[in-house]
Amino acid sequence: MKLPLIAPSVLAADFSRLAEAVIRIDEAGADWVHLDVMDGKFVPPLTFGPKTAADLRPHSSAVFDVHLMVFEPENLIEEFARAGADYITFHAEAVVHSHRLLGAIREMGKKAGISIVPSTPVSAVEPLLPYTDLVLVMTVNPGYGGQSLIPGCLEKVRTLRELRSRGMGNYLISVDGGVNRATAPSVREAGVDVMVTGSAFFDARDKAGLVKELKGG
Ligand code: DX5
Ligand code: ZN
């Protein structure tokens, strides 16, 4: 599959028609479905839980990329694993015992991801890099779609690439927040493997065209 992978987030979709949204994602030639889970505490909004992921599962064969913006994610991983999640990513800022949780996700046969908000440096997760399959670099403060990408966060992508090339781990690097036609070139240039896109994807009339453009043509 051609990198970067494109992972549209259903956060920007009409929640009364989520099945249609995941079908659109497939039809547009995007690679993954990004599911933003918010608990109303770690971030102010509430979105959905494992039942929604389970109900969507039969409508898509794409990788389900679950992004947990919740405190105590350890209480949710088993249910999301059963719901058909492929990647389960939690926030470094929400967890004390991160190695244990990454291990628990992998033991369930799932890919384990760690995410950092814009104010968290890469050094905070460096000890976790050998134990993670994905590092999700937030380029906005999580909680809402449609915000502007904070350009300084892209430096973290470069740092993560550098660490990976030095053998620190074997993870994908994902960028989430404010990815659109205008910002995609700088995100690609930073060397990202996965681009999450919410509002840009669901606002686009030509979704397949957008996916191609985000990938760099
Ligand atoms: C933000 C979410 C993102 C969001 C991105 O808290 O984690 O996945 O959907 O939306 P856009 O692409 O509109 O910034
Ligand atoms: Zn997300």
Short mmCIF file of C-alpha atoms and ligand atoms in Angstrom, two decimals, residues 9 11-12 34 36 38 43 67 69 138 140-147 176-179 196-200, ligand 1:
data_model
loop_
_atom_site.label_atom_id
_atom_site.label_comp_id
_atom_site.label_asym_id
_atom_site.label_seq_id
_atom_site.Cartn_x
_atom_site.Cartn_y
_atom_site.Cartn_z
CA SER A 9 -12.03 10.20 10.89
CA LEU A 11 -15.81 12.41 13.83
CA ALA A 12 -16.64 14.80 10.99
CA HIS A 34 -10.17 6.41 12.22
CA ASP A 36 -12.27 9.03 17.72
CA MET A 38 -13.97 10.76 23.62
CA VAL A 43 -11.47 15.92 26.30
CA HIS A 67 -8.04 6.62 18.97
CA MET A 69 -9.13 10.15 24.08
CA MET A 138 -1.58 15.14 17.63
CA VAL A 140 -4.11 20.03 17.40
CA ASN A 141 -5.31 19.85 20.98
CA PRO A 142 -7.63 16.86 20.83
CA GLY A 143 -11.38 17.13 21.25
CA TYR A 144 -12.65 18.83 18.13
CA GLY A 145 -12.40 18.51 14.38
CA GLY A 146 -11.79 21.46 12.12
CA GLN A 147 -8.92 23.07 14.06
CA ASP A 176 -3.88 13.77 13.51
CA GLY A 177 -5.48 17.23 13.40
CA GLY A 178 -5.78 19.92 10.76
CA VAL A 179 -4.62 17.74 7.87
CA VAL A 196 -5.75 11.24 9.76
CA THR A 197 -8.24 13.61 8.17
CA GLY A 198 -11.67 14.53 9.48
CA SER A 199 -13.30 17.68 8.19
CA ALA A 200 -11.23 17.90 4.99
C1 DX5 B 1 -9.36 15.44 17.18
C2 DX5 B 1 -9.44 14.06 16.61
C3 DX5 B 1 -9.16 14.03 15.16
C4 DX5 B 1 -10.13 14.84 14.35
C5 DX5 B 1 -9.40 15.43 13.19
O1 DX5 B 1 -9.44 15.41 18.54
O2 DX5 B 1 -8.54 13.17 17.25
O3 DX5 B 1 -9.07 12.70 14.67
O4 DX5 B 1 -11.20 14.12 13.87
O5 DX5 B 1 -10.24 16.30 12.55
P1 DX5 B 1 -9.71 17.39 11.53
O6 DX5 B 1 -9.06 16.64 10.39
O7 DX5 B 1 -10.95 18.11 11.11
O8 DX5 B 1 -8.73 18.25 12.26
#
